[in-house]
Amino acid sequence: MKKVLVIGIALVFGFAVFMGGTPTTAQAKTTYVTIGTGGITGVYYPTGGAIAKIVNQKRDVYGIRCTVESTGGSVFNVNAVMSGDLDFGVVQSDRQYQAIHGLAEWKDAGPQKDVRAVFSIHPESITLVAAVDAGIKSIMDLKGKKVNIGNPGSGQRQNSIDALEAVGIDYEKDLQAEGIKAAESASLLQDGRIDAFFYTVGHPNGSIMEATSGKRKVRFASITGVDKLLAKYPYYAPAIIPITLYPNADNKEDVQTFGVKATFVTSAKVTDKVVYAITKEVFENFEEFKKLHPAFQVLTKTNMLEGLSAPIHPGAMKYYKEAGLK
Ligand code: GLU
C-alpha cells in the first residue's frame, strides 16, 4: 500500500515536470547565481570555482546554486554584472575603481553607479613574460616587438598601456600590439608568434606555468621606473613575482613589478539574501576556502576587506557587522 502510494506520487511528480507544468517545490526554491571569471588557465576561473564550491555545499540551507563562467576578464565582468547577464564577477581592484568613477573603458558611459563590492581576494601582479631569444629583459626592451597587451574586456589591457606609457613607450606606434585573450598567450609565445605578453594575474597560475615550461626559453621581464605611475593612482602598488613559483623560468631572482588585487563584485540589484549567504559561507569556511588555490595563501579576513572602492553591498555588510569585521 505504502509502496503504491510512493510510486503514485513519483508518477504525478514526474508527469508535472515532463509537462513543464506547475514548478515543484524544489525548483521554485532554487536561486541560480552565475559568477563571471576569466580564462580557464588564470586564477579567476578557479577562484569562481572555489566560491561556488563553498556556497553549493549549503544548497539545502540557502537554495542557491552557483555556477561559474569563463569570460574575457574584469571589464567584461563589470559590464555583464551591470546588464544583469551575470550576478557576480571577479574584477581587478583598479577596474572596480574605474567603473564606479566612470574612468578608462567607462569614460563614455559614465560612473557605473550600481557596482557593489563584496570582498577582495588574492593579489595580482602586472606580469610581463618574454622569450629569451627576443632579448627582452625589462619593459624598456619591448620597442619594436610583437606583444600581446590583452584583449578588450580584460583587466590587463589598461595595465599594459599604463606601464608602457609610464616608461615612454606608445603602444600604438612603438610596438606591434596584439589584443588576444590571456588563455592563448602561452601557446602564441611558444609558437614564436609573439615575443612577449602582459598578464595581470595571481601566482602561481596555469597560464604562466605553460608559458615557462615549453621548448622556447622564457623569462619574466621586470617593470621598473614606474614610480610616477604608482604615485598617481591609488590602486597601484609595488609587487614582486617570487621566482621559486616557476622553476623553469630563466630568471635567477624575484621579479620587480607592480600590482593590484582581485576583488569580488556584484550589482546593487542582486538581493541582500544572496550576497549575505555567499559572503557568510566564504568567511565562515575561510580555512577551507584558502586551501582551494595557492594564490589564496596570503589572505586574511581583514585584508579581504581592503582595496574596495565601490560601496559594500548591504548583504555583505550585514555579515561583516555580525562577524565584527566592520
Ligand atoms: N586580471 C585578469 C583580468 O581581469 C584575469 C586574471 C585571471 O583570470 O586570473 O582580466
mmCIF file of C-alpha atoms and ligand atoms in Angstrom:
data_model
loop_
_atom_site.group_PDB
_atom_site.id
_atom_site.type_symbol
_atom_site.label_atom_id
_atom_site.label_comp_id
_atom_site.label_asym_id
_atom_site.label_seq_id
_atom_site.Cartn_x
_atom_site.Cartn_y
_atom_site.Cartn_z
ATOM 1 C CA MET A 1 0.000 0.000 0.000
ATOM 2 C CA LYS A 2 2.708 2.367 1.073
ATOM 3 C CA LYS A 3 4.829 1.389 -1.925
ATOM 4 C CA VAL A 4 1.965 2.026 -4.322
ATOM 5 C CA LEU A 5 1.402 5.463 -2.862
ATOM 6 C CA VAL A 6 5.066 6.388 -3.274
ATOM 7 C CA ILE A 7 5.051 5.226 -6.894
ATOM 8 C CA GLY A 8 1.832 7.158 -7.475
ATOM 9 C CA ILE A 9 3.385 10.364 -6.125
ATOM 10 C CA ALA A 10 6.509 9.780 -8.199
ATOM 11 C CA LEU A 11 4.411 9.416 -11.325
ATOM 12 C CA VAL A 12 2.454 12.604 -10.708
ATOM 13 C CA PHE A 13 5.659 14.456 -9.867
ATOM 14 C CA GLY A 14 7.384 13.144 -12.989
ATOM 15 C CA PHE A 15 4.390 13.992 -15.133
ATOM 16 C CA ALA A 16 4.296 17.599 -13.897
ATOM 17 C CA VAL A 17 7.996 18.006 -14.670
ATOM 18 C CA PHE A 18 7.584 16.337 -18.046
ATOM 19 C CA MET A 19 4.711 18.633 -18.993
ATOM 20 C CA GLY A 20 6.639 21.656 -17.794
ATOM 21 C CA GLY A 21 3.649 22.327 -15.570
ATOM 22 C CA THR A 22 3.466 23.773 -12.069
ATOM 23 C CA PRO A 23 7.000 24.065 -10.700
ATOM 24 C CA THR A 24 7.854 21.576 -7.999
ATOM 25 C CA THR A 25 8.823 22.898 -4.574
ATOM 26 C CA ALA A 26 12.483 22.110 -5.199
ATOM 27 C CA GLN A 27 12.509 24.072 -8.449
ATOM 28 C CA ALA A 28 10.711 27.080 -7.020
ATOM 29 C CA LYS A 29 13.225 27.414 -4.208
ATOM 30 C CA THR A 30 16.444 27.249 -6.206
ATOM 31 C CA THR A 31 18.133 30.568 -6.959
ATOM 32 C CA TYR A 32 20.645 30.292 -9.771
ATOM 33 C CA VAL A 33 23.657 32.525 -9.385
ATOM 34 C CA THR A 34 26.343 32.973 -12.043
ATOM 35 C CA ILE A 35 29.903 34.146 -11.403
ATOM 36 C CA GLY A 36 31.962 35.676 -14.230
ATOM 37 C CA THR A 37 35.669 34.845 -14.095
ATOM 38 C CA GLY A 38 38.447 34.887 -16.726
ATOM 39 C CA GLY A 39 40.333 32.415 -18.900
ATOM 40 C CA ILE A 40 40.365 28.855 -17.545
ATOM 41 C CA THR A 41 44.172 28.844 -17.092
ATOM 42 C CA GLY A 42 44.137 32.015 -14.953
ATOM 43 C CA VAL A 43 43.289 32.345 -11.264
ATOM 44 C CA TYR A 44 39.826 33.919 -11.630
ATOM 45 C CA TYR A 45 38.307 30.738 -13.014
ATOM 46 C CA PRO A 46 39.409 28.526 -10.091
ATOM 47 C CA THR A 47 38.516 31.421 -7.738
ATOM 48 C CA GLY A 48 34.945 31.408 -9.029
ATOM 49 C CA GLY A 49 35.014 27.632 -8.684
ATOM 50 C CA ALA A 50 36.191 27.871 -5.082
ATOM 51 C CA ILE A 51 33.416 30.318 -4.123
ATOM 52 C CA ALA A 52 30.815 28.188 -5.919
ATOM 53 C CA LYS A 53 32.036 25.012 -4.203
ATOM 54 C CA ILE A 54 31.783 26.554 -0.738
ATOM 55 C CA VAL A 55 28.325 28.028 -1.386
ATOM 56 C CA ASN A 56 26.890 24.974 -3.133
ATOM 57 C CA GLN A 57 27.715 22.852 -0.068
ATOM 58 C CA LYS A 58 24.852 24.686 1.638
ATOM 59 C CA ARG A 59 22.353 24.330 -1.156
ATOM 60 C CA ASP A 60 19.864 22.774 1.257
ATOM 61 C CA VAL A 61 20.070 25.791 3.573
ATOM 62 C CA TYR A 62 20.008 28.661 1.063
ATOM 63 C CA GLY A 63 18.608 27.082 -2.100
ATOM 64 C CA ILE A 64 21.421 28.762 -4.031
ATOM 65 C CA ARG A 65 23.065 27.037 -6.957
ATOM 66 C CA CYS A 66 26.258 28.812 -8.064
ATOM 67 C CA THR A 67 27.787 28.292 -11.476
ATOM 68 C CA VAL A 68 30.960 29.714 -12.967
ATOM 69 C CA GLU A 69 31.549 31.168 -16.420
ATOM 70 C CA SER A 70 34.857 31.649 -18.220
ATOM 71 C CA THR A 71 34.931 35.195 -19.643
ATOM 72 C CA GLY A 72 37.241 37.802 -21.196
ATOM 73 C CA GLY A 73 38.085 39.204 -17.727
ATOM 74 C CA SER A 74 37.477 42.191 -15.437
ATOM 75 C CA VAL A 75 35.980 44.748 -17.819
ATOM 76 C CA PHE A 76 33.695 42.166 -19.394
ATOM 77 C CA ASN A 77 32.618 41.050 -15.904
ATOM 78 C CA VAL A 78 31.741 44.571 -14.723
ATOM 79 C CA ASN A 79 29.633 45.155 -17.824
ATOM 80 C CA ALA A 80 27.904 41.786 -17.614
ATOM 81 C CA VAL A 81 27.094 42.316 -13.908
ATOM 82 C CA MET A 82 25.692 45.771 -14.754
ATOM 83 C CA SER A 83 23.483 44.397 -17.539
ATOM 84 C CA GLY A 84 22.275 41.556 -15.307
ATOM 85 C CA ASP A 85 23.792 38.829 -17.509
ATOM 86 C CA LEU A 86 25.976 37.805 -14.574
ATOM 87 C CA ASP A 87 25.232 38.112 -10.842
ATOM 88 C CA PHE A 88 28.827 38.336 -9.642
ATOM 89 C CA GLY A 89 32.191 38.899 -11.220
ATOM 90 C CA VAL A 90 35.835 38.712 -10.259
ATOM 91 C CA VAL A 91 37.250 42.141 -11.071
ATOM 92 C CA GLN A 92 40.646 43.805 -10.575
ATOM 93 C CA SER A 93 40.600 46.455 -7.825
ATOM 94 C CA ASP A 94 41.720 49.137 -10.315
ATOM 95 C CA ARG A 95 38.868 48.196 -12.653
ATOM 96 C CA GLN A 96 36.370 48.363 -9.779
ATOM 97 C CA TYR A 97 37.630 51.889 -9.042
ATOM 98 C CA GLN A 98 37.457 52.960 -12.686
ATOM 99 C CA ALA A 99 33.956 51.526 -13.152
ATOM 100 C CA ILE A 100 32.475 53.279 -10.116
ATOM 101 C CA HIS A 101 34.168 56.567 -11.083
ATOM 102 C CA GLY A 102 33.457 56.375 -14.824
ATOM 103 C CA LEU A 103 37.087 56.204 -15.960
ATOM 104 C CA ALA A 104 39.065 54.248 -18.576
ATOM 105 C CA GLU A 105 36.651 51.947 -20.515
ATOM 106 C CA TRP A 106 33.725 53.653 -18.726
ATOM 107 C CA LYS A 107 34.699 57.200 -19.691
ATOM 108 C CA ASP A 108 31.882 57.499 -22.239
ATOM 109 C CA ALA A 109 29.241 55.513 -20.337
ATOM 110 C CA GLY A 110 29.974 57.348 -17.060
ATOM 111 C CA PRO A 111 30.059 56.002 -13.493
ATOM 112 C CA GLN A 112 28.634 52.502 -13.116
ATOM 113 C CA LYS A 113 26.656 53.500 -10.039
ATOM 114 C CA ASP A 114 25.261 50.046 -9.315
ATOM 115 C CA VAL A 115 28.650 48.353 -8.844
ATOM 116 C CA ARG A 116 28.845 46.913 -5.318
ATOM 117 C CA ALA A 117 31.905 45.454 -3.632
ATOM 118 C CA VAL A 118 31.632 42.146 -1.781
ATOM 119 C CA PHE A 119 35.224 41.340 -0.736
ATOM 120 C CA SER A 120 38.706 41.364 -2.141
ATOM 121 C CA ILE A 121 40.704 38.253 -2.879
ATOM 122 C CA HIS A 122 44.297 37.459 -3.945
ATOM 123 C CA PRO A 123 46.972 39.929 -5.068
ATOM 124 C CA GLU A 124 47.654 40.127 -8.806
ATOM 125 C CA SER A 125 50.823 41.384 -10.438
ATOM 126 C CA ILE A 126 51.296 43.010 -13.801
ATOM 127 C CA THR A 127 53.300 40.139 -15.287
ATOM 128 C CA LEU A 128 55.421 40.573 -18.388
ATOM 129 C CA VAL A 129 56.503 37.246 -19.876
ATOM 130 C CA ALA A 130 59.043 37.269 -22.725
ATOM 131 C CA ALA A 131 61.020 34.891 -24.921
ATOM 132 C CA VAL A 132 64.705 34.816 -24.008
ATOM 133 C CA ASP A 133 65.660 34.784 -27.727
ATOM 134 C CA ALA A 134 63.812 38.101 -28.182
ATOM 135 C CA GLY A 135 66.355 39.785 -25.885
ATOM 136 C CA ILE A 136 63.723 41.313 -23.590
ATOM 137 C CA LYS A 137 64.893 41.787 -20.002
ATOM 138 C CA SER A 138 62.791 44.743 -18.964
ATOM 139 C CA ILE A 139 59.736 46.599 -20.206
ATOM 140 C CA MET A 140 62.117 49.071 -21.907
ATOM 141 C CA ASP A 141 63.160 46.342 -24.360
ATOM 142 C CA LEU A 142 59.656 45.975 -25.829
ATOM 143 C CA LYS A 143 60.169 48.624 -28.536
ATOM 144 C CA GLY A 144 59.654 47.124 -31.975
ATOM 145 C CA LYS A 145 58.452 43.794 -30.555
ATOM 146 C CA LYS A 146 55.235 41.856 -31.056
ATOM 147 C CA VAL A 147 53.466 41.979 -27.708
ATOM 148 C CA ASN A 148 50.072 40.745 -26.518
ATOM 149 C CA ILE A 149 48.829 43.591 -24.313
ATOM 150 C CA GLY A 150 45.474 41.904 -23.603
ATOM 151 C CA ASN A 151 42.038 41.572 -25.128
ATOM 152 C CA PRO A 152 39.486 44.361 -24.820
ATOM 153 C CA GLY A 153 37.416 43.207 -21.841
ATOM 154 C CA SER A 154 40.453 42.055 -19.898
ATOM 155 C CA GLY A 155 41.804 43.772 -16.825
ATOM 156 C CA GLN A 156 45.397 43.688 -18.061
ATOM 157 C CA ARG A 157 44.916 45.726 -21.222
ATOM 158 C CA GLN A 158 44.836 49.078 -19.401
ATOM 159 C CA ASN A 159 47.620 47.976 -17.025
ATOM 160 C CA SER A 160 49.855 47.211 -20.017
ATOM 161 C CA ILE A 161 49.072 50.561 -21.613
ATOM 162 C CA ASP A 162 49.687 52.421 -18.320
ATOM 163 C CA ALA A 163 53.021 50.648 -17.748
ATOM 164 C CA LEU A 164 54.210 51.246 -21.325
ATOM 165 C CA GLU A 165 53.194 54.907 -21.209
ATOM 166 C CA ALA A 166 54.964 55.342 -17.871
ATOM 167 C CA VAL A 167 58.273 54.294 -19.461
ATOM 168 C CA GLY A 168 57.677 56.387 -22.580
ATOM 169 C CA ILE A 169 56.523 53.651 -24.964
ATOM 170 C CA ASP A 170 53.496 54.366 -27.160
ATOM 171 C CA TYR A 171 51.734 51.015 -27.646
ATOM 172 C CA GLU A 172 50.178 52.188 -30.894
ATOM 173 C CA LYS A 173 53.408 53.371 -32.519
ATOM 174 C CA ASP A 174 56.436 51.855 -30.820
ATOM 175 C CA LEU A 175 55.483 48.186 -30.842
ATOM 176 C CA GLN A 176 53.205 45.711 -32.562
ATOM 177 C CA ALA A 177 50.386 45.313 -30.045
ATOM 178 C CA GLU A 178 48.082 42.292 -30.113
ATOM 179 C CA GLY A 179 44.736 42.124 -28.282
ATOM 180 C CA ILE A 180 44.371 38.409 -27.691
ATOM 181 C CA LYS A 181 42.905 36.586 -24.663
ATOM 182 C CA ALA A 182 45.393 35.568 -21.982
ATOM 183 C CA ALA A 183 44.465 31.893 -22.312
ATOM 184 C CA GLU A 184 46.121 31.907 -25.757
ATOM 185 C CA SER A 185 49.264 33.826 -24.802
ATOM 186 C CA ALA A 186 51.365 30.871 -23.658
ATOM 187 C CA SER A 187 50.976 28.895 -26.879
ATOM 188 C CA LEU A 188 51.459 32.011 -29.042
ATOM 189 C CA LEU A 189 54.734 32.702 -27.251
ATOM 190 C CA GLN A 190 55.862 29.097 -27.526
ATOM 191 C CA ASP A 191 54.986 29.003 -31.246
ATOM 192 C CA GLY A 192 57.037 32.138 -31.897
ATOM 193 C CA ARG A 193 54.032 34.205 -32.946
ATOM 194 C CA ILE A 194 54.593 36.827 -30.236
ATOM 195 C CA ASP A 195 57.751 37.980 -28.394
ATOM 196 C CA ALA A 196 56.093 38.776 -25.082
ATOM 197 C CA PHE A 197 52.769 39.138 -23.300
ATOM 198 C CA PHE A 198 51.305 41.030 -20.377
ATOM 199 C CA TYR A 199 49.009 39.298 -17.906
ATOM 200 C CA THR A 200 47.673 40.789 -14.686
ATOM 201 C CA VAL A 201 47.244 37.664 -12.627
ATOM 202 C CA GLY A 202 47.766 35.925 -9.279
ATOM 203 C CA HIS A 203 50.640 33.467 -8.807
ATOM 204 C CA PRO A 204 51.146 30.655 -9.353
ATOM 205 C CA ASN A 205 48.811 30.017 -12.299
ATOM 206 C CA GLY A 206 48.465 27.503 -15.109
ATOM 207 C CA SER A 207 48.965 30.014 -17.889
ATOM 208 C CA ILE A 208 52.441 31.126 -16.785
ATOM 209 C CA MET A 209 53.373 27.528 -15.920
ATOM 210 C CA GLU A 210 52.526 26.627 -19.513
ATOM 211 C CA ALA A 211 54.458 29.588 -20.936
ATOM 212 C CA THR A 212 57.598 28.797 -18.930
ATOM 213 C CA SER A 213 57.530 25.019 -19.450
ATOM 214 C CA GLY A 214 57.816 24.802 -23.238
ATOM 215 C CA LYS A 215 60.749 24.381 -25.621
ATOM 216 C CA ARG A 216 61.245 28.108 -26.142
ATOM 217 C CA LYS A 217 63.102 29.512 -23.142
ATOM 218 C CA VAL A 218 61.046 32.157 -21.343
ATOM 219 C CA ARG A 219 61.721 34.763 -18.663
ATOM 220 C CA PHE A 220 59.868 37.399 -16.695
ATOM 221 C CA ALA A 221 60.810 40.937 -17.697
ATOM 222 C CA SER A 222 60.908 43.469 -14.889
ATOM 223 C CA ILE A 223 58.685 46.546 -14.842
ATOM 224 C CA THR A 224 60.581 49.305 -13.076
ATOM 225 C CA GLY A 225 60.861 53.061 -13.486
ATOM 226 C CA VAL A 226 57.114 53.447 -12.939
ATOM 227 C CA ASP A 227 57.253 55.368 -9.630
ATOM 228 C CA LYS A 228 55.225 58.271 -11.009
ATOM 229 C CA LEU A 229 52.503 55.886 -12.073
ATOM 230 C CA LEU A 230 52.376 54.321 -8.610
ATOM 231 C CA ALA A 231 52.210 57.760 -7.020
ATOM 232 C CA LYS A 232 49.440 58.906 -9.358
ATOM 233 C CA TYR A 233 46.968 56.044 -8.976
ATOM 234 C CA PRO A 234 45.744 54.847 -5.557
ATOM 235 C CA TYR A 235 45.142 51.318 -6.791
ATOM 236 C CA TYR A 236 48.681 50.513 -7.958
ATOM 237 C CA ALA A 237 51.371 49.272 -5.539
ATOM 238 C CA PRO A 238 54.848 47.775 -5.994
ATOM 239 C CA ALA A 239 54.878 43.963 -6.229
ATOM 240 C CA ILE A 240 57.288 41.041 -6.610
ATOM 241 C CA ILE A 241 56.837 37.784 -8.512
ATOM 242 C CA PRO A 242 58.562 35.051 -6.440
ATOM 243 C CA ILE A 243 60.693 33.141 -8.899
ATOM 244 C CA THR A 244 60.514 29.910 -6.883
ATOM 245 C CA LEU A 245 56.947 29.518 -8.141
ATOM 246 C CA TYR A 246 58.183 28.994 -11.699
ATOM 247 C CA PRO A 247 61.320 26.812 -11.629
ATOM 248 C CA ASN A 248 61.511 26.642 -15.439
ATOM 249 C CA ALA A 249 61.664 30.405 -15.991
ATOM 250 C CA ASP A 250 65.078 31.775 -16.976
ATOM 251 C CA ASN A 251 65.238 34.316 -14.101
ATOM 252 C CA LYS A 252 67.501 33.800 -11.118
ATOM 253 C CA GLU A 253 65.935 36.427 -8.873
ATOM 254 C CA ASP A 254 62.461 37.589 -7.906
ATOM 255 C CA VAL A 255 60.928 39.934 -10.446
ATOM 256 C CA GLN A 256 60.059 43.551 -9.706
ATOM 257 C CA THR A 257 56.783 44.888 -10.984
ATOM 258 C CA PHE A 258 53.566 46.433 -9.636
ATOM 259 C CA GLY A 259 50.202 45.036 -8.782
ATOM 260 C CA VAL A 260 46.524 45.253 -7.883
ATOM 261 C CA LYS A 261 44.077 42.950 -6.128
ATOM 262 C CA ALA A 262 41.391 40.648 -7.403
ATOM 263 C CA THR A 263 38.010 41.616 -5.941
ATOM 264 C CA PHE A 264 34.530 40.131 -5.938
ATOM 265 C CA VAL A 265 31.791 42.454 -7.148
ATOM 266 C CA THR A 266 28.072 42.377 -7.713
ATOM 267 C CA SER A 267 25.240 44.751 -8.553
ATOM 268 C CA ALA A 268 23.005 46.772 -6.213
ATOM 269 C CA LYS A 269 20.169 44.839 -7.898
ATOM 270 C CA VAL A 270 21.295 41.461 -6.521
ATOM 271 C CA THR A 271 19.339 40.624 -3.344
ATOM 272 C CA ASP A 272 20.786 41.038 0.157
ATOM 273 C CA LYS A 273 19.868 37.420 0.863
ATOM 274 C CA VAL A 274 22.087 36.033 -1.889
ATOM 275 C CA VAL A 275 25.040 38.345 -1.188
ATOM 276 C CA TYR A 276 24.784 37.661 2.568
ATOM 277 C CA ALA A 277 24.769 33.891 2.038
ATOM 278 C CA ILE A 278 27.822 33.931 -0.247
ATOM 279 C CA THR A 279 29.801 36.296 1.989
ATOM 280 C CA LYS A 280 28.953 34.342 5.109
ATOM 281 C CA GLU A 281 29.877 30.967 3.639
ATOM 282 C CA VAL A 282 33.242 32.166 2.294
ATOM 283 C CA PHE A 283 34.172 33.799 5.615
ATOM 284 C CA GLU A 284 32.814 31.059 7.865
ATOM 285 C CA ASN A 285 34.686 28.421 5.841
ATOM 286 C CA PHE A 286 37.774 30.569 5.494
ATOM 287 C CA GLU A 287 40.426 27.891 6.119
ATOM 288 C CA GLU A 288 38.791 25.541 3.649
ATOM 289 C CA PHE A 289 38.464 28.357 1.094
ATOM 290 C CA LYS A 290 42.146 29.329 1.436
ATOM 291 C CA LYS A 291 43.216 25.789 0.620
ATOM 292 C CA LEU A 292 41.428 25.864 -2.728
ATOM 293 C CA HIS A 293 44.176 27.856 -4.512
ATOM 294 C CA PRO A 294 47.833 28.541 -3.644
ATOM 295 C CA ALA A 295 47.336 32.234 -4.532
ATOM 296 C CA PHE A 296 44.951 32.442 -1.527
ATOM 297 C CA GLN A 297 47.727 31.653 0.960
ATOM 298 C CA VAL A 298 48.234 35.308 1.889
ATOM 299 C CA LEU A 299 44.555 36.006 2.572
ATOM 300 C CA THR A 300 43.317 37.151 5.954
ATOM 301 C CA LYS A 301 39.753 38.097 6.844
ATOM 302 C CA THR A 302 40.961 41.652 7.378
ATOM 303 C CA ASN A 303 42.841 42.048 4.085
ATOM 304 C CA MET A 304 39.792 40.736 2.250
ATOM 305 C CA LEU A 305 38.064 43.983 3.195
ATOM 306 C CA GLU A 306 40.880 46.144 1.768
ATOM 307 C CA GLY A 307 41.116 47.540 -1.752
ATOM 308 C CA LEU A 308 37.392 48.015 -2.232
ATOM 309 C CA SER A 309 36.325 51.318 -3.810
ATOM 310 C CA ALA A 310 32.666 50.707 -4.655
ATOM 311 C CA PRO A 311 30.147 50.780 -1.789
ATOM 312 C CA ILE A 312 29.962 47.449 0.033
ATOM 313 C CA HIS A 313 26.752 45.585 -0.816
ATOM 314 C CA PRO A 314 24.323 45.685 2.162
ATOM 315 C CA GLY A 315 24.066 41.878 2.157
ATOM 316 C CA ALA A 316 27.840 41.604 2.644
ATOM 317 C CA MET A 317 27.834 44.456 5.178
ATOM 318 C CA LYS A 318 25.213 42.641 7.248
ATOM 319 C CA TYR A 319 27.612 39.708 7.619
ATOM 320 C CA TYR A 320 30.657 41.927 8.329
ATOM 321 C CA LYS A 321 28.733 43.676 11.129
ATOM 322 C CA GLU A 322 27.576 40.365 12.618
ATOM 323 C CA ALA A 323 31.116 38.999 12.491
ATOM 324 C CA GLY A 324 32.605 42.159 13.986
ATOM 325 C CA LEU A 325 34.704 42.800 10.887
ATOM 326 C CA LYS A 326 33.224 46.288 10.281
HETATM 327 N N1 GLU B 1 43.199 40.011 -14.125
HETATM 328 C C1 GLU B 1 42.707 39.392 -15.319
HETATM 329 C C2 GLU B 1 41.552 40.211 -15.864
HETATM 330 O O1 GLU B 1 40.967 40.969 -15.161
HETATM 331 C C3 GLU B 1 42.265 37.951 -15.112
HETATM 332 C C4 GLU B 1 43.234 37.119 -14.352
HETATM 333 C C5 GLU B 1 42.770 35.719 -14.072
HETATM 334 O O2 GLU B 1 41.936 35.192 -14.813
HETATM 335 O O3 GLU B 1 43.256 35.161 -13.086
HETATM 336 O O4 GLU B 1 41.207 40.105 -16.998
#
